């Protein structure tokens, strides 16, 4: 009865670009999260006494010459070797470009699938056959499944594949195939990689994406990890248990502040909602994007006093524990409430709220953002020293236009409000 861990899309030491744009970013924690999570996975494999582990592609993250990443991986594989656990590694689109993939000699317990054709690794004492084909180059757009071997008789057959699979159009279409093609192969289990979200299709052949091991940005929210798989024997259906491994979790919290009458109430509601995130897996630190929405009487004040609002939310986080929470970004998507109309003059609260809403929409306008970037580039071309003297202009020069919306526009609205 084979019992193994299936993981993929580890992206060891993946460079986290743009951290300088984030205020108070825990840069070292973010940079080290992929290693910390992988070490935790190896520890879990040893503790669970699994028979082997499968890495279904994108162990590394492209081509850069820092061999410390590869040496770290060798050390972790050494831990598995001392515990008698082999590892079966398939190269995906990112591994195909990696210098570590081509150059480093790996410990003897590591078996790497060949790239020229499907290769089968047999673990005879367990009666297990693992079939897989690594990527030779990143842009592998052929359907590789057609070249996979027929199932080995009287063995548990496991297919290892890095693929976009049908229905995942948001991912580059590498090694595309369909669920029907995978089922038709007759394997007991398909260990897939490439798609970073967990997905499971039970059936005669159990097909699984474990999801990536560690979220790398707010685009990869929620628990991340691997799966623990048990198969009783040839022809048996796999049992799959999801393992939560991530050491830092990204969250996008959308909070309805319709019931909040003023900025202080919004800050308090934000603190309570952020605290509730830690009710589940409270030991895992959170990096949070907070988006406020709803119709509220505080709408105009939220935009006009955005800096103060952020300070209030950070104060709530400080009370909860800054080592447990980090505010990645605060976004406003509120609207004015539908109370009775008032006449506050040409720059009354409603007018200011409408202006603030318009500016909030503008930040997501790709045409406007490109025009702003071009205008700033021309300005800095005439006075390049300005980017050195003014950090905000340096961020704009680097394409980080959110800084303009986050820092400049709230101040403009506040000036208009004070003049009204």
Tab-separated table of C-alpha atoms in Angstrom:
chain	number	residue	atom	x	y	z
A	1	UNK	CA	0.000	0.000	0.000
A	2	UNK	CA	1.996	3.038	-1.197
A	3	UNK	CA	1.710	6.164	0.883
A	4	UNK	CA	3.346	9.301	-0.475
A	5	UNK	CA	3.347	13.098	-0.554
A	6	UNK	CA	2.605	14.916	-3.800
A	7	UNK	CA	3.754	18.529	-4.109
A	8	UNK	CA	4.439	20.978	-6.946
A	9	UNK	CA	5.156	24.617	-7.807
A	10	UNK	CA	7.526	25.280	-4.936
A	11	UNK	CA	9.447	28.057	-6.753
A	12	UNK	CA	12.329	28.004	-4.281
A	13	UNK	CA	13.750	31.467	-3.549
A	14	UNK	CA	11.367	33.052	-6.031
A	15	UNK	CA	12.271	36.750	-6.308
A	16	UNK	CA	9.466	38.887	-4.858
A	17	UNK	CA	9.553	41.938	-7.070
A	18	UNK	CA	8.143	45.285	-6.005
A	19	UNK	CA	8.499	44.829	-2.251
A	20	UNK	CA	9.963	48.327	-2.005
A	21	UNK	CA	6.550	49.707	-2.932
A	22	UNK	CA	4.960	48.172	0.156
A	23	UNK	CA	5.138	50.142	3.349
A	24	UNK	CA	6.662	48.209	6.260
A	25	UNK	CA	6.848	44.993	4.227
A	26	UNK	CA	8.371	42.053	6.168
A	27	UNK	CA	10.799	41.549	3.303
A	28	UNK	CA	13.011	38.888	4.902
A	29	UNK	CA	10.047	36.819	6.022
A	30	UNK	CA	8.547	36.982	2.537
A	31	UNK	CA	11.806	36.089	0.816
A	32	UNK	CA	12.458	33.148	3.126
A	33	UNK	CA	8.920	31.731	3.066
A	34	UNK	CA	9.471	29.293	0.170
A	35	UNK	CA	12.460	27.670	1.915
A	36	UNK	CA	10.763	27.568	5.299
A	37	UNK	CA	7.695	25.923	3.791
A	38	UNK	CA	9.763	23.346	1.889
A	39	UNK	CA	11.719	22.450	5.025
A	40	UNK	CA	8.393	22.010	6.825
A	41	UNK	CA	7.240	19.684	4.042
A	42	UNK	CA	10.373	17.540	4.342
A	43	UNK	CA	9.874	17.355	8.113
A	44	UNK	CA	6.245	16.303	7.568
A	45	UNK	CA	7.336	13.573	5.136
A	46	UNK	CA	9.797	12.211	7.697
A	47	UNK	CA	7.284	12.397	10.544
A	48	UNK	CA	4.625	10.659	8.446
A	49	UNK	CA	7.139	7.996	7.370
A	50	UNK	CA	5.917	8.171	3.787
A	51	UNK	CA	7.302	5.792	1.185
A	52	UNK	CA	8.357	8.571	-1.216
A	53	UNK	CA	7.565	12.110	-2.345
A	54	UNK	CA	6.668	13.388	-5.823
A	55	UNK	CA	7.544	16.914	-7.007
A	56	UNK	CA	5.495	17.637	-10.141
A	57	UNK	CA	7.450	20.556	-11.569
A	58	UNK	CA	8.646	24.099	-10.887
A	59	UNK	CA	10.870	23.264	-7.954
A	60	UNK	CA	13.010	26.255	-8.975
A	61	UNK	CA	11.940	29.566	-10.457
A	62	UNK	CA	13.844	30.214	-13.657
A	63	UNK	CA	17.412	30.944	-14.589
A	64	UNK	CA	19.553	32.874	-12.154
A	65	UNK	CA	23.076	31.980	-10.979
A	66	UNK	CA	22.524	31.688	-7.220
A	67	UNK	CA	23.548	28.097	-6.591
A	68	UNK	CA	22.771	28.504	-2.893
A	69	UNK	CA	19.196	27.616	-3.845
A	70	UNK	CA	20.311	24.302	-5.331
A	71	UNK	CA	22.620	23.581	-2.407
A	72	UNK	CA	19.734	24.166	-0.021
A	73	UNK	CA	17.614	21.680	-1.990
A	74	UNK	CA	20.411	19.093	-1.873
A	75	UNK	CA	20.619	19.485	1.904
A	76	UNK	CA	16.876	18.904	2.282
A	77	UNK	CA	17.055	15.848	0.031
A	78	UNK	CA	19.870	14.620	2.265
A	79	UNK	CA	17.453	14.734	5.195
A	80	UNK	CA	15.067	12.537	3.225
A	81	UNK	CA	17.876	10.182	2.212
A	82	UNK	CA	18.865	9.621	5.839
A	83	UNK	CA	15.232	8.752	6.557
A	84	UNK	CA	15.155	6.279	3.648
A	85	UNK	CA	12.678	8.304	1.557
A	86	UNK	CA	13.238	8.673	-2.204
A	87	UNK	CA	12.075	11.727	-4.161
A	88	UNK	CA	10.815	11.706	-7.744
A	89	UNK	CA	11.265	15.070	-9.438
A	90	UNK	CA	9.800	16.293	-12.711
A	91	UNK	CA	11.006	19.522	-14.329
A	92	UNK	CA	8.327	22.030	-15.339
A	93	UNK	CA	8.478	25.207	-17.394
A	94	UNK	CA	10.453	27.132	-14.758
A	95	UNK	CA	12.881	24.277	-14.035
A	96	UNK	CA	13.634	23.905	-17.730
A	97	UNK	CA	15.393	27.299	-17.648
A	98	UNK	CA	17.251	26.750	-14.380
A	99	UNK	CA	21.026	26.436	-14.146
A	100	UNK	CA	20.567	24.329	-11.005
A	101	UNK	CA	18.544	21.813	-13.033
A	102	UNK	CA	21.404	21.308	-15.479
A	103	UNK	CA	24.470	21.560	-13.268
A	104	UNK	CA	24.007	20.224	-9.751
A	105	UNK	CA	24.513	16.593	-8.832
A	106	UNK	CA	21.674	15.529	-6.588
A	107	UNK	CA	21.732	12.980	-3.731
A	108	UNK	CA	21.257	9.339	-4.699
A	109	UNK	CA	17.681	9.202	-3.381
A	110	UNK	CA	16.518	11.737	-6.002
A	111	UNK	CA	15.193	10.410	-9.315
A	112	UNK	CA	14.621	12.983	-12.063
A	113	UNK	CA	12.303	12.197	-14.972
A	114	UNK	CA	13.974	12.426	-18.376
A	115	UNK	CA	12.991	15.151	-20.853
A	116	UNK	CA	13.440	13.356	-24.191
A	117	UNK	CA	10.610	10.851	-23.624
A	118	UNK	CA	8.366	9.450	-20.911
A	119	UNK	CA	10.391	7.579	-18.298
A	120	UNK	CA	9.090	4.989	-15.843
A	121	UNK	CA	10.602	4.577	-12.377
A	122	UNK	CA	9.629	1.337	-10.630
A	123	UNK	CA	9.686	0.788	-6.864
A	124	UNK	CA	9.499	-2.989	-6.922
A	125	UNK	CA	9.054	-3.646	-3.164
A	126	UNK	CA	5.938	-1.430	-3.243
A	127	UNK	CA	4.774	-2.600	-6.697
A	128	UNK	CA	4.613	1.044	-7.809
A	129	UNK	CA	5.386	2.481	-11.264
A	130	UNK	CA	5.801	6.243	-11.695
A	131	UNK	CA	5.549	7.584	-15.237
A	132	UNK	CA	6.645	11.104	-16.170
A	133	UNK	CA	8.358	13.372	-18.659
A	134	UNK	CA	10.202	16.571	-17.739
A	135	UNK	CA	10.100	19.720	-19.837
A	136	UNK	CA	13.119	20.168	-22.085
A	137	UNK	CA	12.260	23.847	-22.634
A	138	UNK	CA	9.920	26.279	-20.938
A	139	UNK	CA	7.521	26.743	-23.855
A	140	UNK	CA	6.452	23.101	-24.076
A	141	UNK	CA	3.091	23.307	-25.818
A	142	UNK	CA	2.737	19.708	-27.064
A	143	UNK	CA	0.349	17.264	-25.438
A	144	UNK	CA	2.784	14.993	-23.586
A	145	UNK	CA	0.170	12.514	-22.325
A	146	UNK	CA	0.019	10.698	-25.660
A	147	UNK	CA	3.614	9.546	-25.148
A	148	UNK	CA	3.151	8.219	-21.597
A	149	UNK	CA	3.652	4.485	-21.124
A	150	UNK	CA	0.845	1.987	-20.700
A	151	UNK	CA	0.161	1.055	-17.077
A	152	UNK	CA	2.435	-1.628	-15.678
A	153	UNK	CA	0.442	-4.735	-14.840
A	154	UNK	CA	-0.026	-5.652	-11.164
A	155	UNK	CA	1.469	-2.306	-10.099
A	156	UNK	CA	0.022	0.919	-8.762
A	157	UNK	CA	0.584	3.337	-11.643
A	158	UNK	CA	1.165	7.024	-10.968
A	159	UNK	CA	1.424	9.629	-13.736
A	160	UNK	CA	3.476	12.757	-13.030
A	161	UNK	CA	2.760	15.688	-15.339
A	162	UNK	CA	3.205	19.465	-15.468
A	163	UNK	CA	0.201	20.726	-17.407
A	164	UNK	CA	-2.274	23.558	-17.830
A	165	UNK	CA	-5.113	21.005	-18.197
A	166	UNK	CA	-8.451	21.950	-19.703
A	167	UNK	CA	-10.397	24.759	-18.031
A	168	UNK	CA	-7.345	26.631	-16.706
A	169	UNK	CA	-7.052	29.348	-19.349
A	170	UNK	CA	-5.489	31.757	-16.861
A	171	UNK	CA	-2.302	29.688	-16.920
A	172	UNK	CA	0.098	29.434	-19.886
A	173	UNK	CA	-0.990	26.479	-22.021
A	174	UNK	CA	1.976	24.244	-21.362
A	175	UNK	CA	1.584	20.514	-22.106
A	176	UNK	CA	-2.195	20.861	-22.553
A	177	UNK	CA	-4.454	17.846	-22.120
A	178	UNK	CA	-7.955	16.894	-21.024
A	179	UNK	CA	-9.367	15.048	-18.035
A	180	UNK	CA	-10.699	12.375	-20.399
A	181	UNK	CA	-7.206	11.750	-21.774
A	182	UNK	CA	-5.822	11.310	-18.264
A	183	UNK	CA	-8.608	8.919	-17.271
A	184	UNK	CA	-8.136	6.897	-20.443
A	185	UNK	CA	-4.527	6.126	-19.536
A	186	UNK	CA	-5.652	3.743	-16.800
A	187	UNK	CA	-3.369	4.966	-13.999
A	188	UNK	CA	-4.540	4.931	-10.384
A	189	UNK	CA	-3.323	8.489	-9.742
A	190	UNK	CA	-2.183	11.569	-11.664
A	191	UNK	CA	0.202	13.877	-9.788
A	192	UNK	CA	-0.116	17.201	-11.600
A	193	UNK	CA	1.659	20.538	-11.319
A	194	UNK	CA	1.585	24.032	-12.890
A	195	UNK	CA	-1.840	25.246	-11.655
A	196	UNK	CA	-1.316	26.926	-8.289
A	197	UNK	CA	-4.813	26.264	-6.921
A	198	UNK	CA	-5.698	22.963	-5.266
A	199	UNK	CA	-8.061	20.821	-7.349
A	200	UNK	CA	-9.136	17.176	-7.107
A	201	UNK	CA	-11.088	14.939	-9.491
A	202	UNK	CA	-11.945	11.519	-7.946
A	203	UNK	CA	-12.624	8.606	-10.248
A	204	UNK	CA	-11.060	5.434	-11.600
A	205	UNK	CA	-7.977	7.631	-11.982
A	206	UNK	CA	-7.717	10.193	-9.197
A	207	UNK	CA	-6.398	13.450	-10.686
A	208	UNK	CA	-4.953	16.138	-8.441
A	209	UNK	CA	-3.296	19.523	-8.412
A	210	UNK	CA	-1.909	19.999	-4.886
A	211	UNK	CA	-1.642	23.762	-5.424
A	212	UNK	CA	1.578	25.616	-4.748
A	213	UNK	CA	3.371	25.012	-1.481
A	214	UNK	CA	3.599	28.659	-0.394
A	215	UNK	CA	1.630	31.682	-1.598
A	216	UNK	CA	3.901	34.352	-3.085
A	217	UNK	CA	1.550	37.328	-3.441
A	218	UNK	CA	-2.001	38.485	-2.753
A	219	UNK	CA	-2.980	36.755	-6.008
A	220	UNK	CA	-2.419	33.439	-4.197
A	221	UNK	CA	-4.683	33.704	-1.167
A	222	UNK	CA	-5.748	31.133	1.374
A	223	UNK	CA	-4.135	27.942	2.704
A	224	UNK	CA	-1.356	26.415	0.595
A	225	UNK	CA	0.417	23.100	0.812
A	226	UNK	CA	0.629	19.569	-0.569
A	227	UNK	CA	-1.363	16.323	-0.445
A	228	UNK	CA	-0.847	12.989	1.291
A	229	UNK	CA	-1.955	10.065	-0.889
A	230	UNK	CA	-2.695	6.434	0.002
A	231	UNK	CA	-3.586	3.702	-2.523
A	232	UNK	CA	-4.449	0.217	-1.273
A	233	UNK	CA	-3.208	-1.532	-4.402
A	234	UNK	CA	-3.655	-1.926	-8.178
A	235	UNK	CA	-7.144	-0.819	-9.244
A	236	UNK	CA	-7.921	0.832	-5.890
A	237	UNK	CA	-9.081	4.419	-5.658
A	238	UNK	CA	-6.642	6.837	-4.064
A	239	UNK	CA	-7.375	8.519	-0.769
A	240	UNK	CA	-6.150	12.121	-0.765
A	241	UNK	CA	-5.642	14.305	2.304
A	242	UNK	CA	-4.753	17.942	1.899
A	243	UNK	CA	-1.774	19.104	3.985
A	244	UNK	CA	-1.516	22.767	4.965
A	245	UNK	CA	2.169	23.655	4.878
A	246	UNK	CA	2.406	27.411	4.227
A	247	UNK	CA	4.320	29.501	6.769
A	248	UNK	CA	2.892	32.876	5.716
A	249	UNK	CA	-0.626	33.219	4.313
A	250	UNK	CA	-1.976	35.838	1.953
A	251	UNK	CA	-5.553	37.005	2.437
A	252	UNK	CA	-7.852	39.426	0.627
A	253	UNK	CA	-10.386	40.620	3.173
A	254	UNK	CA	-13.423	42.424	1.772
A	255	UNK	CA	-15.224	44.241	4.577
A	256	UNK	CA	-18.688	45.793	4.258
A	257	UNK	CA	-18.644	49.023	6.283
A	258	UNK	CA	-22.227	50.049	5.479
A	259	UNK	CA	-23.061	50.254	9.179
A	260	UNK	CA	-20.135	52.530	10.055
A	261	UNK	CA	-21.005	56.188	10.555
A	262	UNK	CA	-17.493	57.630	10.758
A	263	UNK	CA	-13.828	56.917	10.277
A	264	UNK	CA	-13.301	55.722	13.856
A	265	UNK	CA	-16.069	53.125	13.466
A	266	UNK	CA	-14.510	51.901	10.230
A	267	UNK	CA	-11.131	51.506	11.938
A	268	UNK	CA	-12.692	49.517	14.786
A	269	UNK	CA	-14.646	47.247	12.406
A	270	UNK	CA	-11.478	46.663	10.388
A	271	UNK	CA	-9.553	45.611	13.494
A	272	UNK	CA	-12.236	43.131	14.518
A	273	UNK	CA	-12.402	41.601	11.035
A	274	UNK	CA	-8.626	41.322	10.784
A	275	UNK	CA	-8.485	39.632	14.175
A	276	UNK	CA	-11.036	37.035	13.058
A	277	UNK	CA	-8.683	35.939	10.269
A	278	UNK	CA	-6.494	34.421	12.958
A	279	UNK	CA	-9.315	32.286	14.346
A	280	UNK	CA	-8.228	29.577	11.870
A	281	UNK	CA	-4.553	28.523	11.851
A	282	UNK	CA	-3.740	31.445	14.115
A	283	UNK	CA	-0.076	30.465	14.271
A	284	UNK	CA	0.349	31.265	10.562
A	285	UNK	CA	1.125	34.985	10.008
A	286	UNK	CA	-1.092	36.801	7.509
A	287	UNK	CA	-0.298	39.304	4.768
A	288	UNK	CA	-3.620	41.029	4.129
A	289	UNK	CA	-5.132	43.235	1.476
A	290	UNK	CA	-8.104	45.002	3.047
A	291	UNK	CA	-10.823	46.294	0.718
A	292	UNK	CA	-13.599	48.368	2.269
A	293	UNK	CA	-16.920	48.465	0.440
A	294	UNK	CA	-20.574	49.314	0.979
A	295	UNK	CA	-22.659	52.469	1.206
A	296	UNK	CA	-21.684	54.533	4.217
A	297	UNK	CA	-21.995	58.045	5.612
A	298	UNK	CA	-18.226	57.890	6.147
A	299	UNK	CA	-17.540	57.554	2.411
A	300	UNK	CA	-16.226	61.080	1.846
A	301	UNK	CA	-14.128	61.045	5.023
A	302	UNK	CA	-12.548	57.710	4.119
A	303	UNK	CA	-11.144	59.107	0.886
A	304	UNK	CA	-10.344	62.569	2.215
A	305	UNK	CA	-8.544	61.199	5.295
A	306	UNK	CA	-7.039	58.035	3.778
A	307	UNK	CA	-3.711	58.486	5.557
A	308	UNK	CA	-5.458	58.751	8.925
A	309	UNK	CA	-7.596	55.718	8.107
A	310	UNK	CA	-4.525	53.647	7.297
A	311	UNK	CA	-2.955	54.739	10.581
A	312	UNK	CA	-6.055	53.617	12.475
A	313	UNK	CA	-6.011	50.204	10.780
A	314	UNK	CA	-2.295	49.831	11.555
A	315	UNK	CA	-3.028	50.711	15.189
A	316	UNK	CA	-5.583	47.897	15.318
A	317	UNK	CA	-2.996	45.516	13.827
A	318	UNK	CA	-0.410	46.656	16.384
A	319	UNK	CA	-2.845	45.712	19.152
A	320	UNK	CA	-3.477	42.279	17.617
A	321	UNK	CA	0.248	41.669	17.030
A	322	UNK	CA	2.273	43.030	14.099
A	323	UNK	CA	4.263	39.789	13.992
A	324	UNK	CA	0.987	38.041	13.097
A	325	UNK	CA	-0.485	40.518	10.608
A	326	UNK	CA	0.873	42.762	7.863
A	327	UNK	CA	-1.303	45.160	5.862
A	328	UNK	CA	-0.254	44.703	2.232
A	329	UNK	CA	-2.670	47.329	0.923
A	330	UNK	CA	-5.803	49.218	1.948
A	331	UNK	CA	-8.279	49.777	-0.864
A	332	UNK	CA	-11.483	51.810	-0.828
A	333	UNK	CA	-14.512	50.772	-2.869
A	334	UNK	CA	-17.200	52.414	-0.753
A	335	UNK	CA	-20.074	54.523	-2.057
A	336	UNK	CA	-22.042	57.421	-0.504
A	337	UNK	CA	-25.056	56.344	1.500
A	338	UNK	CA	-28.514	57.096	0.145
A	339	UNK	CA	-29.600	59.448	2.906
A	340	UNK	CA	-31.448	62.725	2.307
A	341	UNK	CA	-29.735	65.123	-0.058
A	342	UNK	CA	-27.925	68.086	1.462
A	343	UNK	CA	-26.679	71.354	0.018
A	344	UNK	CA	-23.140	71.825	1.275
A	345	UNK	CA	-22.081	74.202	-1.469
A	346	UNK	CA	-19.950	73.519	-4.544
A	347	UNK	CA	-17.503	71.296	-2.621
A	348	UNK	CA	-19.841	69.623	-0.136
A	349	UNK	CA	-19.503	66.084	1.175
A	350	UNK	CA	-21.407	64.526	-1.721
A	351	UNK	CA	-19.314	66.325	-4.320
A	352	UNK	CA	-16.123	65.294	-2.568
A	353	UNK	CA	-17.345	61.719	-2.308
A	354	UNK	CA	-18.156	61.636	-6.026
A	355	UNK	CA	-14.714	63.048	-6.837
A	356	UNK	CA	-13.070	60.458	-4.609
A	357	UNK	CA	-15.055	57.653	-6.253
A	358	UNK	CA	-14.042	58.904	-9.701
A	359	UNK	CA	-10.369	58.934	-8.711
A	360	UNK	CA	-10.678	55.437	-7.266
A	361	UNK	CA	-12.043	54.213	-10.614
A	362	UNK	CA	-9.241	56.032	-12.425
A	363	UNK	CA	-6.548	54.038	-10.640
A	364	UNK	CA	-7.766	50.904	-12.425
A	365	UNK	CA	-7.985	52.604	-15.842
A	366	UNK	CA	-5.163	51.080	-17.918
A	367	UNK	CA	-5.240	53.879	-20.511
A	368	UNK	CA	-4.975	56.602	-17.858
A	369	UNK	CA	-2.188	54.760	-16.039
A	370	UNK	CA	-0.181	54.448	-19.240
A	371	UNK	CA	-0.688	58.151	-19.976
A	372	UNK	CA	0.495	59.045	-16.473
A	373	UNK	CA	3.535	56.809	-16.804
A	374	UNK	CA	4.455	58.438	-20.125
A	375	UNK	CA	4.018	61.958	-18.749
A	376	UNK	CA	6.150	61.225	-15.710
A	377	UNK	CA	8.818	59.586	-17.870
A	378	UNK	CA	9.040	62.710	-20.000
A	379	UNK	CA	9.248	64.900	-16.892
A	380	UNK	CA	12.008	62.801	-15.358
A	381	UNK	CA	13.835	62.737	-18.664
A	382	UNK	CA	14.165	66.513	-18.419
A	383	UNK	CA	15.092	66.479	-14.720
A	384	UNK	CA	16.551	63.037	-13.851
A	385	UNK	CA	17.813	64.210	-10.452
A	386	UNK	CA	14.227	64.551	-9.232
A	387	UNK	CA	13.857	60.763	-9.043
A	388	UNK	CA	16.859	60.601	-6.718
A	389	UNK	CA	15.613	63.362	-4.445
A	390	UNK	CA	11.935	62.361	-4.299
A	391	UNK	CA	11.166	58.704	-3.435
A	392	UNK	CA	7.632	59.047	-4.799
A	393	UNK	CA	8.921	60.001	-8.251
A	394	UNK	CA	11.380	57.103	-8.114
A	395	UNK	CA	8.462	54.725	-7.565
A	396	UNK	CA	6.588	56.301	-10.482
A	397	UNK	CA	9.669	55.974	-12.689
A	398	UNK	CA	9.751	52.256	-11.838
A	399	UNK	CA	6.124	51.896	-12.880
A	400	UNK	CA	4.650	51.743	-9.353
A	401	UNK	CA	1.833	54.185	-10.067
A	402	UNK	CA	-0.253	53.059	-7.096
A	403	UNK	CA	1.974	55.334	-5.017
A	404	UNK	CA	0.447	58.378	-6.777
A	405	UNK	CA	-3.080	57.266	-5.985
A	406	UNK	CA	-2.275	56.197	-2.427
A	407	UNK	CA	-0.266	59.253	-1.378
A	408	UNK	CA	-1.111	62.208	-3.612
A	409	UNK	CA	-4.830	61.971	-4.339
A	410	UNK	CA	-6.002	61.627	-0.703
A	411	UNK	CA	-4.078	64.778	0.092
A	412	UNK	CA	-5.726	66.588	-2.824
A	413	UNK	CA	-9.185	65.607	-1.603
A	414	UNK	CA	-8.309	66.683	1.926
A	415	UNK	CA	-7.191	70.113	0.622
A	416	UNK	CA	-10.475	70.517	-1.268
A	417	UNK	CA	-12.437	69.481	1.813
A	418	UNK	CA	-10.704	72.063	3.996
A	419	UNK	CA	-11.407	74.755	1.395
A	420	UNK	CA	-15.104	73.961	1.133
